[in-house]
mmCIF file of C-alpha atoms in Angstrom:
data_model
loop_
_atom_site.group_PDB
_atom_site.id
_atom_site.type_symbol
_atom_site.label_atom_id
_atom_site.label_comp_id
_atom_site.label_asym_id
_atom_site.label_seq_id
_atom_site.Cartn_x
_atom_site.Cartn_y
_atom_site.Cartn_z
ATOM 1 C CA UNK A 10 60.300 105.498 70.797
ATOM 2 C CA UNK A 11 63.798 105.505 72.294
ATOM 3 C CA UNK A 12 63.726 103.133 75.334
ATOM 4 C CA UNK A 13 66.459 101.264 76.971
ATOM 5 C CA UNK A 14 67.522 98.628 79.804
ATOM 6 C CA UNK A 15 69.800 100.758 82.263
ATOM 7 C CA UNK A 16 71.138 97.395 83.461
ATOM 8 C CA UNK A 17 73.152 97.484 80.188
ATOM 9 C CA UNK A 18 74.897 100.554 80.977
ATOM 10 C CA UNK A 19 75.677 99.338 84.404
ATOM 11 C CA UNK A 20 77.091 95.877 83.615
ATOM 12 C CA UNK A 21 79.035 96.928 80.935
ATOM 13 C CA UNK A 22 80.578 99.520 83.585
ATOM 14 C CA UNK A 23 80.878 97.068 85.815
ATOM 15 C CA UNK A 24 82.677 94.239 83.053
ATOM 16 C CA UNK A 25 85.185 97.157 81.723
ATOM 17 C CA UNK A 26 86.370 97.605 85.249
ATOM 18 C CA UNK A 27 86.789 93.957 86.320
ATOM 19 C CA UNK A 28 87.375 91.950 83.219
ATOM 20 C CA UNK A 29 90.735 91.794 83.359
ATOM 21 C CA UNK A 30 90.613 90.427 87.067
ATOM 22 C CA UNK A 31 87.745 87.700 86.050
ATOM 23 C CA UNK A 32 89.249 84.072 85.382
ATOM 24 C CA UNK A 33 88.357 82.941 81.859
ATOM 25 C CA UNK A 34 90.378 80.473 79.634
ATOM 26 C CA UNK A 35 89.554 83.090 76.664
ATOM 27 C CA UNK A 36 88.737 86.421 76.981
ATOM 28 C CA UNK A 37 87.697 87.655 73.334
ATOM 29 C CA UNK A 38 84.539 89.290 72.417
ATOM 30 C CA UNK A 39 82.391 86.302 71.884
ATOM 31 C CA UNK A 40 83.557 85.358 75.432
ATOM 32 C CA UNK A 41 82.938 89.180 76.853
ATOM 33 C CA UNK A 42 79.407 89.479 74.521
ATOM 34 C CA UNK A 43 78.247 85.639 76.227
ATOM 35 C CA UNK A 44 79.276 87.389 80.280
ATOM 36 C CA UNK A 45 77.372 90.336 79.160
ATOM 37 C CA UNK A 46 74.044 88.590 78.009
ATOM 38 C CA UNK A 47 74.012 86.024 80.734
ATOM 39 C CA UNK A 48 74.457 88.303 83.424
ATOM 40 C CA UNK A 49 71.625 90.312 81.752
ATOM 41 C CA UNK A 50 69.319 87.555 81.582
ATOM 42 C CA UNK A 51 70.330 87.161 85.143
ATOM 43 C CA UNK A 52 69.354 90.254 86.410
ATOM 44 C CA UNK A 53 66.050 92.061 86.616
ATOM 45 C CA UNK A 54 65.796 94.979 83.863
ATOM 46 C CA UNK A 55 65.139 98.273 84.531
ATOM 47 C CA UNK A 56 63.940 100.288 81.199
ATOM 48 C CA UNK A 57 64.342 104.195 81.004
ATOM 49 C CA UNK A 58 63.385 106.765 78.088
ATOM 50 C CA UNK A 59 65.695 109.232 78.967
ATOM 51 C CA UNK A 60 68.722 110.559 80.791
ATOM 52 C CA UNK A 61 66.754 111.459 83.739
ATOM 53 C CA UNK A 62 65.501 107.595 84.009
ATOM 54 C CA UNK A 63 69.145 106.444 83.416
ATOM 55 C CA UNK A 64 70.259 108.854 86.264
ATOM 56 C CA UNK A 65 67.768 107.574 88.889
ATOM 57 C CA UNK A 66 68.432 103.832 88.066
ATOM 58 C CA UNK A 67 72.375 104.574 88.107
ATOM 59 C CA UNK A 68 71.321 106.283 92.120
ATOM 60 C CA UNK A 69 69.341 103.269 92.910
ATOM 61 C CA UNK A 70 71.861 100.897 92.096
ATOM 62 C CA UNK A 71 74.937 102.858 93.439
ATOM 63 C CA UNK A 72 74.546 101.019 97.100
ATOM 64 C CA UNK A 73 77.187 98.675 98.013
ATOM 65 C CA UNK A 74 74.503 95.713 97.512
ATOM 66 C CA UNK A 75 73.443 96.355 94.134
ATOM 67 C CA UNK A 76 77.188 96.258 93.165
ATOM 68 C CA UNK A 77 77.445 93.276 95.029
ATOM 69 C CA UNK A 78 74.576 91.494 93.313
ATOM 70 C CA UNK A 79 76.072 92.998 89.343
ATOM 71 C CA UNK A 80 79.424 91.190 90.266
ATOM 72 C CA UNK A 81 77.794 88.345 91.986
ATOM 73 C CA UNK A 82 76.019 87.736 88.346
ATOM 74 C CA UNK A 83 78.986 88.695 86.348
ATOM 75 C CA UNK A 84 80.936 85.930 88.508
ATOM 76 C CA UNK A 85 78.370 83.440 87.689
ATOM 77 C CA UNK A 86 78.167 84.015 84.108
ATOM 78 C CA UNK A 87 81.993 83.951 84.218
ATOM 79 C CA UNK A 88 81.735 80.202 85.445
ATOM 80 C CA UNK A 89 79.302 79.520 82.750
ATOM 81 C CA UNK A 90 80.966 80.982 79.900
ATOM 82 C CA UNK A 91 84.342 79.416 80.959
ATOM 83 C CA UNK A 92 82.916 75.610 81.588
ATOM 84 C CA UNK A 93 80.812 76.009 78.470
ATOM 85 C CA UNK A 94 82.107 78.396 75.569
ATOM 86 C CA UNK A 95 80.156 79.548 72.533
ATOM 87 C CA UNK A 96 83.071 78.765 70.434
ATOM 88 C CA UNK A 97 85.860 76.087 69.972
ATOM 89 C CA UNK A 98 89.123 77.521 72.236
ATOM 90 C CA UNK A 99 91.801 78.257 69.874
ATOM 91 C CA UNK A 100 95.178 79.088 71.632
ATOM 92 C CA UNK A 101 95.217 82.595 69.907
ATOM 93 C CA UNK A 102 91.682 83.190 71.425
ATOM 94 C CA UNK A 103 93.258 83.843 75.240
ATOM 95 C CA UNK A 104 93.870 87.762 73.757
ATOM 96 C CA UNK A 105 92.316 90.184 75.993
#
């Protein structure tokens, strides 16, 4: 059985095209992978079996307000990851 959590597709979209723009004292991919699963956990799922599914979730969540409320989660998770990091900050860690 091949099922899977559109919401991934969508907030990894939606980190790939503002990441650069979010304000994080590190930005490697234990930084990026913490965002990611916080915002998830944030955020209700929505599972799909196929491309059809994935389609119809993307449509549903193309409003303005379901943007809105993937960067409003992504911001949060931002603050989170940057006042509390998964790692010890190294000064070569601030690579994008």
């Amino acid at each position: 059985m091949n099922v899977k959590n559109a919401m991934e597709i969508l907030v990894d979209e939606a980190l790939r095209n503002y990441w650069g723009q979010l304000q994080l004292p590190c930005k490697c991919e234990i930084c990026k992978a913490d965002v990611f699963a916080i915002t998830l956990n944030n955020l209700p799922p929505r599972y799909v079996s196929n491309e059809d599914g994935y389609a119809f979730v993307k449509a549903q969540n193309f409003d303005d307000q379901s943007r809105v409320n993937i960067l409003n989660q992504i911001v949060k998770a931002t603050g989170i990851v940057a006042t509390r990091p998964s790692h010890e900050l190294k000064p070569s860690s601030t690579k994008e």
